[in-house]
Amino acid sequence: MENLQVVLLLLGAIAIIAVLVHGFWSIRKQQPKGFKQSPMTDINRERRDAHGFDNDGIGAVRVVQARADGPADIAQSIDPLVAEVAAATNVETVFEANADEAFSLTEAPTQKAVRSAKHTRVEPSLSVDTPDVVVEASPMQPSLFAAEEAVLSDDAAQESDVAAEVEQEQPLAEPQDVLVLHVVAKEGEALNGAELLPCLLTLNFKFGEMNIFHRHEDNAGKGKVLFSMANMVKPGVFDPDSMEQFSTQGVVLFMTLPCYGEAMRNFSIMLNSAHQIADDLNGVVLDGGRDEWLDSTKQNYIQRIKAQG
């Protein structure tokens, strides 16, 4: 185990040394090489043409010896320099003058643009040449149907008011007959309130006066009562808050004659409701005398309705 650790340490040290050596070599390789003058350069420069210039166009070096007694020569040598300096000064003066003139004439383009805008050709335009047309609002003509619509709306409102007044002014006469249906549980069983309440809500019954359920003209529980449903067991009432614990041997549906609306239609709704309750709660439909409901019984009820009509 110790030998393995020694070997691993040696390999790590070798790897580190190799990385360092490679780094130094890379840095040294990337450094720019110094300029080395080729030996051929001197040879080429020594080859000069008839005018004394080499291949690079460089002439031989001349040594000028100044004379102490030659102020004229000095002046002649200085004059070209003075001329060059004066020329340069004149050029700078011209540039400065041009710059000042440019800055002083900054308003010129604007004035020129204004003058050009004044002399700009204006194309003829229909919107300019077209005279303004004043459109006079034509007088509104009265609608031919406005009076008729007002009359119809007034008539409809009056008819609805009359219908409401007729309903209020014509109360039902004293009941002449009562159509009764029973829905009873089978022998040894009972109708469970937890199942009865959802069934009644589905059939649009609403708990109301006398603590019993009523079926109204409107499915939402509004309007006149068409027929009602009570508990067959005394005192014949229901308690919606305790329907979960409620059970009974049967319920009784009844409607009076005359009734609001169409009596035949109301009886059909009551009969269908009784059959639906019997199907949902596994009960049996009986007539008013708690006898079996038959087609002959149904015809008897229909004859009673017609007799009141």
Short mmCIF file of N, CA, C and O in Angstrom, two decimals, residues 49-135:
data_model
loop_
_atom_site.label_atom_id
_atom_site.label_comp_id
_atom_site.label_asym_id
_atom_site.label_seq_id
_atom_site.Cartn_x
_atom_site.Cartn_y
_atom_site.Cartn_z
N ASP A 49 23.75 52.38 -58.29
CA ASP A 49 23.68 52.65 -59.72
C ASP A 49 24.59 53.81 -60.07
O ASP A 49 25.39 54.27 -59.24
N ALA A 50 24.46 54.35 -61.31
CA ALA A 50 25.34 55.41 -61.78
C ALA A 50 25.14 56.71 -61.02
O ALA A 50 26.06 57.53 -60.92
N HIS A 51 23.91 56.91 -60.44
CA HIS A 51 23.64 58.14 -59.70
C HIS A 51 23.98 58.03 -58.22
O HIS A 51 23.72 58.94 -57.45
N GLY A 52 24.47 56.88 -57.81
CA GLY A 52 24.89 56.71 -56.42
C GLY A 52 23.78 56.22 -55.49
O GLY A 52 23.93 56.34 -54.27
N PHE A 53 22.70 55.65 -56.03
CA PHE A 53 21.60 55.13 -55.20
C PHE A 53 21.61 53.62 -55.21
O PHE A 53 21.88 52.99 -56.24
N ASP A 54 21.34 53.01 -54.07
CA ASP A 54 21.27 51.55 -53.98
C ASP A 54 19.87 51.06 -54.38
O ASP A 54 19.03 51.83 -54.85
N ASN A 55 19.65 49.76 -54.19
CA ASN A 55 18.34 49.18 -54.58
C ASN A 55 17.18 49.76 -53.80
O ASN A 55 16.03 49.76 -54.27
N ASP A 56 17.43 50.23 -52.58
CA ASP A 56 16.37 50.81 -51.76
C ASP A 56 16.19 52.29 -52.05
O ASP A 56 15.36 52.96 -51.39
N GLY A 57 16.93 52.87 -52.98
CA GLY A 57 16.79 54.28 -53.31
C GLY A 57 17.50 55.20 -52.34
O GLY A 57 17.18 56.39 -52.25
N ILE A 58 18.47 54.68 -51.56
CA ILE A 58 19.18 55.48 -50.58
C ILE A 58 20.54 55.83 -51.15
O ILE A 58 21.28 54.95 -51.62
N GLY A 59 20.89 57.12 -51.14
CA GLY A 59 22.18 57.55 -51.65
C GLY A 59 23.28 57.46 -50.61
O GLY A 59 23.05 57.14 -49.43
N ALA A 60 24.47 57.79 -51.06
CA ALA A 60 25.61 57.73 -50.15
C ALA A 60 25.56 58.91 -49.18
O ALA A 60 25.01 59.97 -49.48
N VAL A 61 26.11 58.71 -48.02
CA VAL A 61 26.13 59.73 -46.98
C VAL A 61 27.16 60.78 -47.35
O VAL A 61 28.30 60.47 -47.67
N ARG A 62 26.65 62.07 -47.35
CA ARG A 62 27.55 63.16 -47.67
C ARG A 62 27.85 63.96 -46.40
O ARG A 62 26.94 64.27 -45.65
N VAL A 63 29.07 64.34 -46.23
CA VAL A 63 29.50 65.13 -45.09
C VAL A 63 29.75 66.54 -45.58
O VAL A 63 30.57 66.78 -46.46
N VAL A 64 29.02 67.49 -45.02
CA VAL A 64 29.15 68.89 -45.41
C VAL A 64 29.98 69.59 -44.35
O VAL A 64 29.61 69.56 -43.16
N GLN A 65 31.03 70.22 -44.76
CA GLN A 65 31.90 70.90 -43.82
C GLN A 65 31.56 72.37 -43.83
O GLN A 65 31.57 73.03 -44.86
N ALA A 66 31.18 72.86 -42.67
CA ALA A 66 30.80 74.27 -42.55
C ALA A 66 32.05 75.13 -42.52
O ALA A 66 33.06 74.77 -41.93
N ARG A 67 31.89 76.32 -43.17
CA ARG A 67 33.00 77.24 -43.17
C ARG A 67 32.71 78.37 -42.22
O ARG A 67 31.60 78.89 -42.17
N ALA A 68 33.79 78.78 -41.50
CA ALA A 68 33.61 79.87 -40.54
C ALA A 68 33.46 81.20 -41.25
O ALA A 68 32.83 82.12 -40.74
N ASP A 69 34.05 81.34 -42.44
CA ASP A 69 34.01 82.60 -43.13
C ASP A 69 32.97 82.63 -44.21
O ASP A 69 33.09 83.37 -45.17
N GLY A 70 31.92 81.89 -44.10
CA GLY A 70 30.92 81.85 -45.16
C GLY A 70 29.55 82.18 -44.68
O GLY A 70 28.68 81.31 -44.67
N PRO A 71 29.26 83.44 -44.23
CA PRO A 71 27.90 83.79 -43.83
C PRO A 71 26.94 83.79 -44.99
O PRO A 71 25.76 83.51 -44.84
N ALA A 72 27.46 84.06 -46.18
CA ALA A 72 26.55 84.05 -47.35
C ALA A 72 26.03 82.65 -47.61
O ALA A 72 24.86 82.45 -47.91
N ASP A 73 26.97 81.68 -47.47
CA ASP A 73 26.53 80.31 -47.67
C ASP A 73 25.52 79.91 -46.59
O ASP A 73 24.56 79.19 -46.87
N ILE A 74 25.78 80.38 -45.36
CA ILE A 74 24.85 80.06 -44.28
C ILE A 74 23.48 80.65 -44.57
O ILE A 74 22.45 80.04 -44.39
N ALA A 75 23.51 81.93 -45.06
CA ALA A 75 22.24 82.59 -45.38
C ALA A 75 21.53 81.86 -46.50
O ALA A 75 20.31 81.70 -46.50
N GLN A 76 22.31 81.41 -47.51
CA GLN A 76 21.69 80.69 -48.61
C GLN A 76 21.09 79.38 -48.15
O GLN A 76 20.06 78.94 -48.64
N SER A 77 21.76 78.74 -47.20
CA SER A 77 21.22 77.47 -46.70
C SER A 77 20.03 77.68 -45.80
O SER A 77 19.17 76.81 -45.66
N ILE A 78 19.95 78.88 -45.14
CA ILE A 78 18.84 79.15 -44.25
C ILE A 78 17.61 79.63 -45.00
O ILE A 78 16.48 79.39 -44.62
N ASP A 79 17.82 80.33 -46.13
CA ASP A 79 16.70 80.90 -46.88
C ASP A 79 15.64 79.87 -47.27
O ASP A 79 14.44 80.12 -47.14
N PRO A 80 16.05 78.73 -47.81
CA PRO A 80 14.99 77.75 -48.12
C PRO A 80 14.18 77.36 -46.91
O PRO A 80 12.97 77.17 -47.01
N LEU A 81 14.83 77.23 -45.76
CA LEU A 81 14.09 76.84 -44.55
C LEU A 81 13.10 77.93 -44.17
O LEU A 81 11.95 77.66 -43.80
N VAL A 82 13.59 79.21 -44.27
CA VAL A 82 12.70 80.31 -43.94
C VAL A 82 11.51 80.34 -44.88
O VAL A 82 10.37 80.60 -44.50
N ALA A 83 11.79 80.10 -46.18
CA ALA A 83 10.70 80.09 -47.17
C ALA A 83 9.68 79.01 -46.86
O ALA A 83 8.46 79.20 -46.96
N GLU A 84 10.20 77.84 -46.48
CA GLU A 84 9.28 76.74 -46.15
C GLU A 84 8.42 77.10 -44.94
O GLU A 84 7.21 76.86 -44.91
N VAL A 85 9.07 77.71 -43.90
CA VAL A 85 8.31 78.09 -42.70
C VAL A 85 7.26 79.13 -43.04
O VAL A 85 6.13 79.10 -42.59
N ALA A 86 7.63 80.10 -43.89
CA ALA A 86 6.67 81.14 -44.27
C ALA A 86 5.51 80.55 -45.05
O ALA A 86 4.34 80.92 -44.87
N ALA A 87 5.85 79.61 -45.94
CA ALA A 87 4.76 78.97 -46.72
C ALA A 87 3.82 78.22 -45.80
O ALA A 87 2.59 78.27 -45.94
N ALA A 88 4.43 77.52 -44.82
CA ALA A 88 3.57 76.79 -43.87
C ALA A 88 2.71 77.74 -43.08
O ALA A 88 1.52 77.49 -42.82
N THR A 89 3.31 78.90 -42.68
CA THR A 89 2.54 79.89 -41.93
C THR A 89 1.40 80.43 -42.75
O THR A 89 0.28 80.63 -42.28
N ASN A 90 1.67 80.70 -44.04
CA ASN A 90 0.62 81.20 -44.92
C ASN A 90 -0.51 80.20 -45.07
O ASN A 90 -1.69 80.53 -45.09
N VAL A 91 -0.14 78.93 -45.18
CA VAL A 91 -1.17 77.88 -45.31
C VAL A 91 -2.05 77.83 -44.07
O VAL A 91 -3.28 77.75 -44.14
N GLU A 92 -1.38 77.91 -42.88
CA GLU A 92 -2.17 77.87 -41.64
C GLU A 92 -3.08 79.08 -41.56
O GLU A 92 -4.23 79.00 -41.13
N THR A 93 -2.54 80.26 -42.01
CA THR A 93 -3.37 81.48 -41.98
C THR A 93 -4.57 81.33 -42.89
O THR A 93 -5.69 81.73 -42.55
N VAL A 94 -4.36 80.75 -44.05
CA VAL A 94 -5.47 80.54 -44.99
C VAL A 94 -6.51 79.63 -44.39
O VAL A 94 -7.71 79.85 -44.46
N PHE A 95 -6.05 78.54 -43.74
CA PHE A 95 -6.99 77.59 -43.12
C PHE A 95 -7.79 78.26 -42.03
O PHE A 95 -8.99 78.06 -41.90
N GLU A 96 -7.07 79.09 -41.20
CA GLU A 96 -7.79 79.76 -40.12
C GLU A 96 -8.80 80.75 -40.68
O GLU A 96 -9.93 80.87 -40.18
N ALA A 97 -8.40 81.46 -41.74
CA ALA A 97 -9.34 82.40 -42.35
C ALA A 97 -10.54 81.69 -42.92
O ALA A 97 -11.69 82.12 -42.76
N ASN A 98 -10.29 80.55 -43.56
CA ASN A 98 -11.41 79.78 -44.11
C ASN A 98 -12.32 79.27 -43.00
O ASN A 98 -13.55 79.25 -43.12
N ALA A 99 -11.68 78.85 -41.89
CA ALA A 99 -12.49 78.36 -40.77
C ALA A 99 -13.34 79.47 -40.19
O ALA A 99 -14.53 79.28 -39.90
N ASP A 100 -12.72 80.68 -40.02
CA ASP A 100 -13.49 81.80 -39.49
C ASP A 100 -14.62 82.17 -40.42
O ASP A 100 -15.74 82.46 -40.00
N GLU A 101 -14.32 82.13 -41.71
CA GLU A 101 -15.36 82.46 -42.66
C GLU A 101 -16.49 81.44 -42.61
O GLU A 101 -17.67 81.78 -42.71
N ALA A 102 -16.10 80.17 -42.43
CA ALA A 102 -17.13 79.12 -42.35
C ALA A 102 -18.01 79.34 -41.14
O ALA A 102 -19.24 79.22 -41.21
N PHE A 103 -17.37 79.68 -39.98
CA PHE A 103 -18.16 79.90 -38.77
C PHE A 103 -18.99 81.17 -38.89
O PHE A 103 -20.08 81.27 -38.35
N SER A 104 -18.47 82.18 -39.57
CA SER A 104 -19.21 83.42 -39.67
C SER A 104 -20.35 83.34 -40.67
O SER A 104 -21.29 84.13 -40.62
N LEU A 105 -20.29 82.39 -41.57
CA LEU A 105 -21.32 82.26 -42.60
C LEU A 105 -22.27 81.11 -42.31
O LEU A 105 -22.85 80.54 -43.21
N THR A 106 -22.38 80.76 -41.06
CA THR A 106 -23.30 79.66 -40.73
C THR A 106 -24.73 80.02 -41.01
O THR A 106 -25.59 79.16 -41.17
N GLU A 107 -25.05 81.31 -41.03
CA GLU A 107 -26.41 81.74 -41.31
C GLU A 107 -26.74 81.67 -42.78
O GLU A 107 -27.91 81.72 -43.16
N ALA A 108 -25.72 81.59 -43.63
CA ALA A 108 -25.97 81.64 -45.07
C ALA A 108 -26.83 80.49 -45.55
O ALA A 108 -27.80 80.70 -46.28
N PRO A 109 -26.56 79.25 -45.16
CA PRO A 109 -27.41 78.16 -45.64
C PRO A 109 -28.85 78.35 -45.23
O PRO A 109 -29.77 78.06 -46.00
N THR A 110 -29.09 78.85 -44.02
CA THR A 110 -30.46 79.04 -43.57
C THR A 110 -31.17 80.07 -44.41
O THR A 110 -32.31 79.90 -44.85
N GLN A 111 -30.43 81.21 -44.69
CA GLN A 111 -31.05 82.24 -45.51
C GLN A 111 -31.30 81.73 -46.90
O GLN A 111 -32.34 81.99 -47.51
N LYS A 112 -30.33 80.94 -47.42
CA LYS A 112 -30.51 80.41 -48.75
C LYS A 112 -31.69 79.45 -48.79
O LYS A 112 -32.47 79.40 -49.74
N ALA A 113 -31.84 78.65 -47.72
CA ALA A 113 -32.96 77.71 -47.67
C ALA A 113 -34.27 78.47 -47.59
O ALA A 113 -35.27 78.08 -48.18
N VAL A 114 -34.27 79.60 -46.84
CA VAL A 114 -35.49 80.40 -46.76
C VAL A 114 -35.85 80.96 -48.10
O VAL A 114 -37.00 80.95 -48.53
N ARG A 115 -34.80 81.49 -48.84
CA ARG A 115 -35.08 82.03 -50.17
C ARG A 115 -35.57 80.96 -51.11
O ARG A 115 -36.48 81.18 -51.91
N SER A 116 -34.96 79.78 -51.00
CA SER A 116 -35.41 78.69 -51.86
C SER A 116 -36.82 78.27 -51.52
O SER A 116 -37.61 77.90 -52.38
N ALA A 117 -37.16 78.35 -50.21
CA ALA A 117 -38.53 78.01 -49.82
C ALA A 117 -39.50 79.02 -50.38
O ALA A 117 -40.64 78.70 -50.73
N LYS A 118 -39.04 80.32 -50.45
CA LYS A 118 -39.94 81.34 -50.99
C LYS A 118 -40.21 81.12 -52.46
O LYS A 118 -41.31 81.36 -52.97
N HIS A 119 -39.17 80.66 -53.19
CA HIS A 119 -39.31 80.50 -54.64
C HIS A 119 -39.71 79.07 -55.01
O HIS A 119 -39.64 78.72 -56.18
N THR A 120 -40.05 78.27 -54.01
CA THR A 120 -40.44 76.88 -54.31
C THR A 120 -41.76 76.89 -55.07
O THR A 120 -42.71 77.58 -54.69
N ARG A 121 -41.82 76.07 -56.06
CA ARG A 121 -43.03 76.00 -56.87
C ARG A 121 -44.11 75.25 -56.10
O ARG A 121 -43.85 74.17 -55.59
N VAL A 122 -45.24 75.84 -56.07
CA VAL A 122 -46.37 75.23 -55.36
C VAL A 122 -47.28 74.58 -56.38
O VAL A 122 -47.78 75.23 -57.29
N GLU A 123 -47.45 73.25 -56.22
CA GLU A 123 -48.31 72.53 -57.15
C GLU A 123 -49.76 72.82 -56.81
O GLU A 123 -50.13 72.97 -55.64
N PRO A 124 -50.58 72.87 -57.80
CA PRO A 124 -52.01 73.10 -57.54
C PRO A 124 -52.61 71.95 -56.77
O PRO A 124 -52.27 70.79 -57.01
N SER A 125 -53.44 72.24 -55.84
CA SER A 125 -54.08 71.22 -55.00
C SER A 125 -55.58 71.41 -55.04
O SER A 125 -56.08 72.53 -54.97
N LEU A 126 -56.25 70.28 -55.15
CA LEU A 126 -57.71 70.34 -55.20
C LEU A 126 -58.29 70.81 -53.88
O LEU A 126 -59.31 71.47 -53.82
N SER A 127 -57.58 70.40 -52.78
CA SER A 127 -58.09 70.76 -51.47
C SER A 127 -58.02 72.27 -51.24
O SER A 127 -58.80 72.83 -50.48
N VAL A 128 -57.04 72.94 -51.91
CA VAL A 128 -56.92 74.39 -51.73
C VAL A 128 -57.89 75.12 -52.62
O VAL A 128 -58.56 76.07 -52.23
N ASP A 129 -57.96 74.66 -53.88
CA ASP A 129 -58.79 75.37 -54.84
C ASP A 129 -60.27 75.10 -54.64
O ASP A 129 -61.13 75.87 -55.05
N THR A 130 -60.57 73.94 -54.05
CA THR A 130 -61.98 73.58 -53.91
C THR A 130 -62.63 74.48 -52.88
O THR A 130 -62.13 74.59 -51.75
N PRO A 131 -63.68 75.14 -53.21
CA PRO A 131 -64.34 76.02 -52.22
C PRO A 131 -64.96 75.19 -51.12
O PRO A 131 -65.33 74.04 -51.31
N ASP A 132 -65.02 75.79 -49.95
CA ASP A 132 -65.62 75.10 -48.80
C ASP A 132 -67.11 74.92 -49.04
O ASP A 132 -67.83 75.86 -49.41
N VAL A 133 -67.53 73.71 -48.84
CA VAL A 133 -68.94 73.39 -49.04
C VAL A 133 -69.59 73.26 -47.68
O VAL A 133 -69.15 72.45 -46.85
N VAL A 134 -70.57 74.01 -47.44
CA VAL A 134 -71.29 73.98 -46.17
C VAL A 134 -72.49 73.07 -46.35
O VAL A 134 -73.36 73.32 -47.19
N VAL A 135 -72.47 71.99 -45.58
CA VAL A 135 -73.57 71.02 -45.67
C VAL A 135 -74.57 71.36 -44.60
O VAL A 135 -74.25 71.32 -43.40
#
